[in-house]
mmCIF file of C-alpha atoms and ligand atoms in Angstrom:
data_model
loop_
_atom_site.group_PDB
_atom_site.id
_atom_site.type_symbol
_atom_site.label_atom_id
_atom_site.label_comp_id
_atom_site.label_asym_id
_atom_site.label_seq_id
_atom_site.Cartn_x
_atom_site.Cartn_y
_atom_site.Cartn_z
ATOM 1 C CA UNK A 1 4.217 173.282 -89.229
ATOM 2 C CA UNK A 2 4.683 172.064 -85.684
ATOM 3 C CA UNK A 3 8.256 172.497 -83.900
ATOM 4 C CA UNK A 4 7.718 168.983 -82.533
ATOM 5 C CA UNK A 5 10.497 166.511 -83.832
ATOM 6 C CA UNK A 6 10.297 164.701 -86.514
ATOM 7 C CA UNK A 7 9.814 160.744 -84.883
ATOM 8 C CA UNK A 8 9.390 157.488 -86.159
ATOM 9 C CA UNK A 9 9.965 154.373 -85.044
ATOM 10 C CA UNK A 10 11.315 150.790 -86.670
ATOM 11 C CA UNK A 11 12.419 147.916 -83.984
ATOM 12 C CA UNK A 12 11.860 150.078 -80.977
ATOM 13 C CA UNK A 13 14.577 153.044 -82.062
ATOM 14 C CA UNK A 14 12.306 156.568 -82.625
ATOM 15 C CA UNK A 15 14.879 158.620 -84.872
ATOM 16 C CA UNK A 16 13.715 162.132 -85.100
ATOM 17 C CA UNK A 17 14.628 165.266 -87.826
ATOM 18 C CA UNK A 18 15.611 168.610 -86.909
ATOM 19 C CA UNK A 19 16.579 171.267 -89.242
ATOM 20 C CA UNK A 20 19.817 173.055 -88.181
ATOM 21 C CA UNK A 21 20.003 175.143 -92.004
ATOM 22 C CA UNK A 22 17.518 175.567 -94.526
ATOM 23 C CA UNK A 23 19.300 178.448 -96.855
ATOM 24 C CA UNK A 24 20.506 178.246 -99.959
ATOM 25 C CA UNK A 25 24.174 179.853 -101.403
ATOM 26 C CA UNK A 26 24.696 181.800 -98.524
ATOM 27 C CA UNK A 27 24.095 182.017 -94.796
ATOM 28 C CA UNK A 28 21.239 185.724 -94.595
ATOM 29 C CA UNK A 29 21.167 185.759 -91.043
ATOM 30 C CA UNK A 30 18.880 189.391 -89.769
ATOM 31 C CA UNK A 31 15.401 189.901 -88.816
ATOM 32 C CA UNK A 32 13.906 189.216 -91.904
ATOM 33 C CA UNK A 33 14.564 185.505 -92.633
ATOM 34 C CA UNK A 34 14.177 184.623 -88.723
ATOM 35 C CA UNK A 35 11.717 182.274 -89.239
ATOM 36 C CA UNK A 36 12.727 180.303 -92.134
ATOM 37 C CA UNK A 37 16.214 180.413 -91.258
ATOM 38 C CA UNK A 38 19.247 182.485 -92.200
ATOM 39 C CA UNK A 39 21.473 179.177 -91.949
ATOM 40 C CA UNK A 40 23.188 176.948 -94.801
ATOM 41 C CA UNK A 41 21.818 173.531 -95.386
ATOM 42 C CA UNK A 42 22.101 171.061 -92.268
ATOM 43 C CA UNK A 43 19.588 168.533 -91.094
ATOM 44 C CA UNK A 44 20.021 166.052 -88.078
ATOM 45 C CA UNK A 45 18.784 162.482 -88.082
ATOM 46 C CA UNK A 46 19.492 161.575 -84.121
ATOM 47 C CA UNK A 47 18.449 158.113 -83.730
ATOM 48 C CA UNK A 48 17.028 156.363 -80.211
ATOM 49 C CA UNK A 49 20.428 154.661 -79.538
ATOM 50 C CA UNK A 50 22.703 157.490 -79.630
ATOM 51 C CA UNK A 51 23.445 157.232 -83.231
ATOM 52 C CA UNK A 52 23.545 160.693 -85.380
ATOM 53 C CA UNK A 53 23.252 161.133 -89.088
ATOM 54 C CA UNK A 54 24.017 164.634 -90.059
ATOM 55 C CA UNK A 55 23.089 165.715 -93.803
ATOM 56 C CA UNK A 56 25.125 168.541 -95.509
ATOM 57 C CA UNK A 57 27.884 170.523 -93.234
ATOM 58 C CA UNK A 58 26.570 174.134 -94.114
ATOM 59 C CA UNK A 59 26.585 176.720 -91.545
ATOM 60 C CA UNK A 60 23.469 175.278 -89.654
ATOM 61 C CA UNK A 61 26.164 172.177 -88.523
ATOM 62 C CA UNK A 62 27.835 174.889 -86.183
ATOM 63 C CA UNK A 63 24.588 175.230 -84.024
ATOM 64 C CA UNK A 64 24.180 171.502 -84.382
ATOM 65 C CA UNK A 65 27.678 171.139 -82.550
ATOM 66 C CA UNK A 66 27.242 173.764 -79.671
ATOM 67 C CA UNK A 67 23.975 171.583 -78.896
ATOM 68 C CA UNK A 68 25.659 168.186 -79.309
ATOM 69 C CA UNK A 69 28.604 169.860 -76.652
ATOM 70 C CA UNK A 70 25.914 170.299 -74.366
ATOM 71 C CA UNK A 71 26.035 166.353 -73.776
ATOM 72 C CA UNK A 72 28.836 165.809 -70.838
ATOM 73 C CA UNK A 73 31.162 162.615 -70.721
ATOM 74 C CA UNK A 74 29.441 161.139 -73.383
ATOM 75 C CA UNK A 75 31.640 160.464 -76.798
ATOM 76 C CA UNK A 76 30.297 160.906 -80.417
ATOM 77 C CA UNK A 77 29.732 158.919 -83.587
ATOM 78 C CA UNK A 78 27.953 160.398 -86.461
ATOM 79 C CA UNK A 79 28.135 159.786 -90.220
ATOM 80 C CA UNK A 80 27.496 163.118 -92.054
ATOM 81 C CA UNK A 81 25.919 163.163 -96.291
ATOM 82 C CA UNK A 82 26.990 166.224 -98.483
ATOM 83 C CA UNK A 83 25.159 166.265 -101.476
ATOM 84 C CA UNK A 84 28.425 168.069 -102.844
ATOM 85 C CA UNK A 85 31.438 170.440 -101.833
ATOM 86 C CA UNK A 86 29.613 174.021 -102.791
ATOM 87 C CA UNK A 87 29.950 176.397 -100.145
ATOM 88 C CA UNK A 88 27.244 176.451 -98.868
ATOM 89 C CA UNK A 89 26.887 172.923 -97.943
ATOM 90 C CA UNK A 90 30.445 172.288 -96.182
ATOM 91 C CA UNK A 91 31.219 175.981 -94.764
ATOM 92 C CA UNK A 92 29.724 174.552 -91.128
ATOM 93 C CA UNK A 93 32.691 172.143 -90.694
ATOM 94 C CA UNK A 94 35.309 173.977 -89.571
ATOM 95 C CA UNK A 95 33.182 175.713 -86.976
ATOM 96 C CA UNK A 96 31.233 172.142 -85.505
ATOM 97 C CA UNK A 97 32.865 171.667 -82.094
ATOM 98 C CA UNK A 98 32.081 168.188 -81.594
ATOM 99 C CA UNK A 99 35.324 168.139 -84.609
ATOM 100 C CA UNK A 100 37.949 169.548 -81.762
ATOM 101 C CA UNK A 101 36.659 167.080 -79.179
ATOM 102 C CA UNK A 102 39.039 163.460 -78.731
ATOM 103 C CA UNK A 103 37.254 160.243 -78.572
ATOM 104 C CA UNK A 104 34.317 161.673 -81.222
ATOM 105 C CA UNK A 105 34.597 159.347 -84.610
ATOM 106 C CA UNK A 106 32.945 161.267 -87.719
ATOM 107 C CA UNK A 107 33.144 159.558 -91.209
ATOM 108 C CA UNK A 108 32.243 161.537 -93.975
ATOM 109 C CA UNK A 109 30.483 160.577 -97.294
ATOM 110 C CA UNK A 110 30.123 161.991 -100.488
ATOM 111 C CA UNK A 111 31.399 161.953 -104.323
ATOM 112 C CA UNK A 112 34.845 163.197 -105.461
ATOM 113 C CA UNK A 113 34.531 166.527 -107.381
ATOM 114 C CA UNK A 114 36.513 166.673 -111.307
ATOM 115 C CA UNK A 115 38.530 164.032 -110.650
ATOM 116 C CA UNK A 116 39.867 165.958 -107.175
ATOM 117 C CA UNK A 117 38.967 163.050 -103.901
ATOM 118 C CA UNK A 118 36.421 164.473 -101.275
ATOM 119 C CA UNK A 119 39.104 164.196 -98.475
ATOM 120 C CA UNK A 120 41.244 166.881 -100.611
ATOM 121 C CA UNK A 121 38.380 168.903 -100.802
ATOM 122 C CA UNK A 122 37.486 169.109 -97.553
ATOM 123 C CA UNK A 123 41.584 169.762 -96.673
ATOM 124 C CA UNK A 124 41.402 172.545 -99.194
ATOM 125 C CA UNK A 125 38.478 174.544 -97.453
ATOM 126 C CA UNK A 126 40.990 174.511 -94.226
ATOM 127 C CA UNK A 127 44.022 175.434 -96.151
ATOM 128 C CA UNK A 128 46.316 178.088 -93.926
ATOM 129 C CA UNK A 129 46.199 180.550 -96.952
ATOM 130 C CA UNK A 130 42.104 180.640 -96.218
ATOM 131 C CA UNK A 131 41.386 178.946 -92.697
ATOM 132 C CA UNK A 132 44.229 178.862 -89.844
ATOM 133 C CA UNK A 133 43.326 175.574 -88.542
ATOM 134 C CA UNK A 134 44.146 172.224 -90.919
ATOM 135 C CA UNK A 135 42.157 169.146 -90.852
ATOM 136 C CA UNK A 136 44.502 167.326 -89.566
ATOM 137 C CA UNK A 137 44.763 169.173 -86.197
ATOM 138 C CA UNK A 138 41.288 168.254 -85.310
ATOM 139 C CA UNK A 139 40.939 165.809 -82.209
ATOM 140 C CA UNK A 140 38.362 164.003 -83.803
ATOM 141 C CA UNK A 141 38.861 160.978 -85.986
ATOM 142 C CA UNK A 142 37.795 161.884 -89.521
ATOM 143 C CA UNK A 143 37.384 159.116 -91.817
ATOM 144 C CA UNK A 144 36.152 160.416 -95.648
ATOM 145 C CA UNK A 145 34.281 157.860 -98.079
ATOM 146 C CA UNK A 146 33.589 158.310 -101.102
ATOM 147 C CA UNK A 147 30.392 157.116 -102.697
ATOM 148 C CA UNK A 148 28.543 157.206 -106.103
ATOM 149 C CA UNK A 149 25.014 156.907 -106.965
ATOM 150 C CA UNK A 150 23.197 153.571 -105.386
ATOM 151 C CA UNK A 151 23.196 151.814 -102.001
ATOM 152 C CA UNK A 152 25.154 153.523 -99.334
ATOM 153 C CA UNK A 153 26.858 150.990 -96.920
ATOM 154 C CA UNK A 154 25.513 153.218 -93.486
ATOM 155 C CA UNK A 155 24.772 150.433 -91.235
ATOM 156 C CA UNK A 156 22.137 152.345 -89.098
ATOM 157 C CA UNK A 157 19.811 153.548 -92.013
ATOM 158 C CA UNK A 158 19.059 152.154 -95.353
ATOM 159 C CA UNK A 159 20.537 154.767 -97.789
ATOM 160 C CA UNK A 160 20.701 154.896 -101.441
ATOM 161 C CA UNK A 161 22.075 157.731 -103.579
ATOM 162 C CA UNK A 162 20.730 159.137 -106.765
ATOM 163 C CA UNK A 163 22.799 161.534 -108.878
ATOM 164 C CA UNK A 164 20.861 164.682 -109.208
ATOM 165 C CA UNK A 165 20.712 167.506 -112.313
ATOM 166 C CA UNK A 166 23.583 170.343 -110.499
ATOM 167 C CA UNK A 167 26.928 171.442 -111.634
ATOM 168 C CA UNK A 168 29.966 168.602 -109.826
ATOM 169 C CA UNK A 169 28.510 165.746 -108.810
ATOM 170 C CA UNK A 170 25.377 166.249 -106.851
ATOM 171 C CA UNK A 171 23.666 163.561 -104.840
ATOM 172 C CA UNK A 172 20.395 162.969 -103.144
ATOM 173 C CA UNK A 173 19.718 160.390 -100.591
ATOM 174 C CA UNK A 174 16.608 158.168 -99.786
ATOM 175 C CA UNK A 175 16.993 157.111 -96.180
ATOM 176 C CA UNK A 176 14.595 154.916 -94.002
ATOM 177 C CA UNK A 177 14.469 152.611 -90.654
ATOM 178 C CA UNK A 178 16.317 149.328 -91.308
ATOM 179 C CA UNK A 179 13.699 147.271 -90.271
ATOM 180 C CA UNK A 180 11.336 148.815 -93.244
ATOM 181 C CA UNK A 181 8.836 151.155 -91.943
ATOM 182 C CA UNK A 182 8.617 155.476 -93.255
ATOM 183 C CA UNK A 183 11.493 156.859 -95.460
ATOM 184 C CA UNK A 184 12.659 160.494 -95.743
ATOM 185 C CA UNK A 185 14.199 161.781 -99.234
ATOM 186 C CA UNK A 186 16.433 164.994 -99.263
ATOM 187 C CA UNK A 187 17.241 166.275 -103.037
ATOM 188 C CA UNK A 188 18.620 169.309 -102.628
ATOM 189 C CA UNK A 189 20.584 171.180 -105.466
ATOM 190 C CA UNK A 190 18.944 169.857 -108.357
ATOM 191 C CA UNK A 191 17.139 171.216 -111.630
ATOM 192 C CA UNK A 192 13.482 169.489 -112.270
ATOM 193 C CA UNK A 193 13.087 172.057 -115.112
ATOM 194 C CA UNK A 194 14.831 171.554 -118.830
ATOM 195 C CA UNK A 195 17.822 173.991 -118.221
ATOM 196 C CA UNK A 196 21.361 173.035 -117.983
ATOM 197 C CA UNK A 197 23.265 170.247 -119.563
ATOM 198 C CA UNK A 198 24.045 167.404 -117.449
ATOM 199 C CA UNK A 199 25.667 163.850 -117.653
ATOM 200 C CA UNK A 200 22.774 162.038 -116.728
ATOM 201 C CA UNK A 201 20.690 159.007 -118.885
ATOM 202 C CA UNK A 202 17.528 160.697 -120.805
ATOM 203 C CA UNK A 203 15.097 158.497 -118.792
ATOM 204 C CA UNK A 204 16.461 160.303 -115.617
ATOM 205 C CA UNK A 205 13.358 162.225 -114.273
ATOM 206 C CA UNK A 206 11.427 158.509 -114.924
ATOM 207 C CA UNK A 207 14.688 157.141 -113.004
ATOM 208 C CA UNK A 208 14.189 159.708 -110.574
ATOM 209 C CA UNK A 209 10.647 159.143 -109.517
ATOM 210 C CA UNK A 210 11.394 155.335 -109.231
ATOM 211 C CA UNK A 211 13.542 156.240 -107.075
ATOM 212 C CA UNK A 212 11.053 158.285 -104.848
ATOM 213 C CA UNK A 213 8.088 155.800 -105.247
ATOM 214 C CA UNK A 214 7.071 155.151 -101.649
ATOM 215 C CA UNK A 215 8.829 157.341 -100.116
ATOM 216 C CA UNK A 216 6.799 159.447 -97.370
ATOM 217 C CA UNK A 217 8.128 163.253 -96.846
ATOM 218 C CA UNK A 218 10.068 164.584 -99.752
ATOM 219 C CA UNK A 219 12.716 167.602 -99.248
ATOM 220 C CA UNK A 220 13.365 169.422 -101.835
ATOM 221 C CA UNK A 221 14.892 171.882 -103.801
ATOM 222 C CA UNK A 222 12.816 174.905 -104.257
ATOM 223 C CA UNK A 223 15.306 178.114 -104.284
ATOM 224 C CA UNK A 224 13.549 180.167 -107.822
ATOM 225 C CA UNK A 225 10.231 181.836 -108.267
ATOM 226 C CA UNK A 226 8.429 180.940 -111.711
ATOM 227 C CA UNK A 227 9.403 184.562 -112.372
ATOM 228 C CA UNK A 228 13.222 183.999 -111.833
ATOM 229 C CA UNK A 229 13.717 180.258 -112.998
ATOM 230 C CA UNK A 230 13.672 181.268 -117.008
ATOM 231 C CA UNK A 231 17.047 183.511 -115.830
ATOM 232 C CA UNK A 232 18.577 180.828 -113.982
ATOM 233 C CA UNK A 233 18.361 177.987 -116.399
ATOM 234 C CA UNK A 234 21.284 175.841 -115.570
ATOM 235 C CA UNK A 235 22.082 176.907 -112.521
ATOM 236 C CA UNK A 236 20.567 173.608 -110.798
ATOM 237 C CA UNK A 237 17.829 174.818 -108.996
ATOM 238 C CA UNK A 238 13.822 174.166 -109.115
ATOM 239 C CA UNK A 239 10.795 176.155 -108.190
ATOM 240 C CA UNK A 240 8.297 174.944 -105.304
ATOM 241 C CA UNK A 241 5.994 174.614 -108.044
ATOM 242 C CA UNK A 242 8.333 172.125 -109.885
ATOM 243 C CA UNK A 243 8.936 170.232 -106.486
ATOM 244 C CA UNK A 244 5.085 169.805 -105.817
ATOM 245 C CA UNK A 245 5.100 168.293 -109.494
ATOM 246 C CA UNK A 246 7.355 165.767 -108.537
ATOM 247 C CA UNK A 247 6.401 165.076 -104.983
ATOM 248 C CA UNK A 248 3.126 164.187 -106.898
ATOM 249 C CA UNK A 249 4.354 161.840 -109.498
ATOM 250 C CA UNK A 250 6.014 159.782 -106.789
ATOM 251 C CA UNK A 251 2.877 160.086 -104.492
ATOM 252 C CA UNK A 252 4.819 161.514 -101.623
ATOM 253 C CA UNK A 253 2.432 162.521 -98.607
ATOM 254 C CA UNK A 254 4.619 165.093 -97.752
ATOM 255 C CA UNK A 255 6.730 167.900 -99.512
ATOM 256 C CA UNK A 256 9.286 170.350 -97.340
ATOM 257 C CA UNK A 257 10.846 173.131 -99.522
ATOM 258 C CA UNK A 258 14.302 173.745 -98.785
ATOM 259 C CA UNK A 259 17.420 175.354 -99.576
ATOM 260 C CA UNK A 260 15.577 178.682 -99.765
ATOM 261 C CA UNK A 261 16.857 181.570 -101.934
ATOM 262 C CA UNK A 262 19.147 184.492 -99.826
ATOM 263 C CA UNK A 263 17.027 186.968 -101.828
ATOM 264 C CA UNK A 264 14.202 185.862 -100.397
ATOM 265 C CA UNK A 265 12.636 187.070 -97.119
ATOM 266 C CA UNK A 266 10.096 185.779 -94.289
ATOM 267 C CA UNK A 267 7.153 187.514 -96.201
ATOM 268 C CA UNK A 268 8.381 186.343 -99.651
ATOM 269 C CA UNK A 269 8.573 182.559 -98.329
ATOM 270 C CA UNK A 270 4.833 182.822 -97.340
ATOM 271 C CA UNK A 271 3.951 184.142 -100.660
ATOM 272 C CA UNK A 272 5.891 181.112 -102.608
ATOM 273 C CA UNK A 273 4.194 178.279 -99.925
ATOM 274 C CA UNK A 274 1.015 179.745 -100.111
ATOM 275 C CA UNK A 275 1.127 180.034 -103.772
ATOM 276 C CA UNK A 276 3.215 176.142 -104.149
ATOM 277 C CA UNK A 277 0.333 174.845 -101.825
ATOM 278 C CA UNK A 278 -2.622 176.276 -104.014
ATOM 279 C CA UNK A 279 -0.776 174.483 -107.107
ATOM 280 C CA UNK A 280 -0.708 171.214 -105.023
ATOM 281 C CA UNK A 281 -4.600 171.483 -104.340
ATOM 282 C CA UNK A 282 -4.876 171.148 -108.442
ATOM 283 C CA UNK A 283 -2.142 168.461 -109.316
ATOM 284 C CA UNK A 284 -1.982 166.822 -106.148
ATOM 285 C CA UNK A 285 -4.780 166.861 -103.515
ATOM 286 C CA UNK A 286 -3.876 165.533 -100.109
ATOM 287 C CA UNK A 287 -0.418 166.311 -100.991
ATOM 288 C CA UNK A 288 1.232 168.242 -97.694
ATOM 289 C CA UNK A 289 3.347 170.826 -98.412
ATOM 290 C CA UNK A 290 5.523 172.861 -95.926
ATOM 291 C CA UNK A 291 9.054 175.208 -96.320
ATOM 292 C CA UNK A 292 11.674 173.977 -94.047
ATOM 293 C CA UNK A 293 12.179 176.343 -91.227
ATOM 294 C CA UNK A 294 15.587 176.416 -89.373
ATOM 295 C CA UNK A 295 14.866 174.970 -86.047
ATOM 296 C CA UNK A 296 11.762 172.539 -86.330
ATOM 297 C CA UNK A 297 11.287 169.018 -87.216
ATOM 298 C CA UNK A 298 8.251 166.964 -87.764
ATOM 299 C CA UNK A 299 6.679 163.966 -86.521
ATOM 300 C CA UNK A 300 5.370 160.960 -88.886
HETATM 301 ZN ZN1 ZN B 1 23.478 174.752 -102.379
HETATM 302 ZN ZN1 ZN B 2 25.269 173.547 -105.225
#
């Protein structure tokens, strides 16, 4: 795993990956999980021209805005992904700076929750009775969109949705250069194994690796052991070993597990890659696999 950033280029614009959160559930910050990361979810796309796409708003966006509030003078526009409203993958928004800061233009996608819009969502986390500052005293301008499985009208990237197996509505998002070239997939939250109940078609997992066909560096869910996953059945989570199975039905070159269990720490995440990467020499040889580590990128 190099700390390099994660670069590739379409038309001349390099866009490059860093990893601001990489937990799962809960931010586990301490000694022990320094090297993967004690942060919730949060990954950066910046892109050559300026541009930012920002996926999931856990805790790790809060670092992201102290380093985007090192930029002087210079205004932002970013377009941030949730997957969904848990916790753990919107708790970084009322903490990211760049939020407080006039003249920065944020729009924010994702899928209404039970019938309740995304915008009222994200109010609710910043309700007085829990948070004492509202949305609407932000400096920023916040615009929220709400989207549903398929092509995602981005403008910067190509990026197309896919519902994924996880209580709400969960999505995951396939993203690439415009002009064709590398693309990225980040599934996070979402049950490969047969647990839970769902409203998705029966040909989903078939759906699902259509979806991912071509698709270079896959990162995924991979928060349960094999020892845990039979007790967490419906929870919707996978196992590394379940991601490497599906990272090698869509012939993915590379596989990054994320969203990493609070339970477990630095010495247990060796243990799971070391044992996800021996599986991958069986079922899928050439296959890279890595476990996202708060901090570091990767170049294609
Ligand atoms: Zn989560
Ligand atoms: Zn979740």
């Amino acid at each position: 795993m190099d700390h390099a950033p994660f670069l590739c280029r379409s038309a001349g614009v390099s866009y490059r990956l860093t990893f601001w959160g990489t937990r799962g559930s809960i931010p586990t910050p301490g000694p022990q999980t320094a090297r993967y990361g004690g942060n919730t979810a949060c990954i950066s796309i910046t892109h050559g021209d300026g541009r930012l796409t920002i996926l999931d708003a856990g805790s790790g966006l809060r670092p992201l805005g102290h380093e985007l509030m090192t930029r002087p003078g210079r205004t932002l526009t970013a377009d941030v992904l949730l997957s969904h409203t848990h916790w753990d993958h919107i708790q970084g928004l009322p903490f990211f700076k760049p939020l407080s800061a006039r003249g920065n233009r944020f729009c924010v996608y994702g899928a209404a929750q039970e019938g309740v819009p995304l915008e009222e969502i994200l109010r609710r986390q910043m309700d007085p009775m829990v948070f004492p500052v509202p949305l609407e005293a932000l400096a920023a301008r916040i615009e929220v969109r709400e989207i549903v499985e398929g092509d995602v009208p981005l403008g910067e990237l190509r990026v197309r949705a896919f519902r994924l197996r996880h209580p709400g509505t969960t999505l995951g998002y396939r993203l690439g250069p415009p002009g064709g070239g590398r693309d990225i997939a980040y599934l996070t939250d979402n049950e490969l194994g047969p647990g839970g109940t769902y409203p998705v078609s029966e040909d989903w997992r078939a759906r699902l690796v259509q979806f991912l066909a071509g698709t270079d560096t896959l990162i995924h869910d991979a928060m349960y052991s094999d020892q845990f996953i039979q007790q967490r059945a419906g929870w919707g989570h996978s196992t590394p070993r379940q991601a490497v199975g599906l990272a090698a039905a869509a012939g993915c070159a590379r596989l990054m597990l994320f969203h990493h269990e609070p339970e477990h720490d630095d010495v247990t995440m060796d243990h799971l890659l070391a044992d996800a990467r021996e599986y991958a020499r069986g079922v899928a040889p050439g296959l890279v696999v890595e476990a996202a580590m708060e901090g570091s990128g990767f170049s294609l």
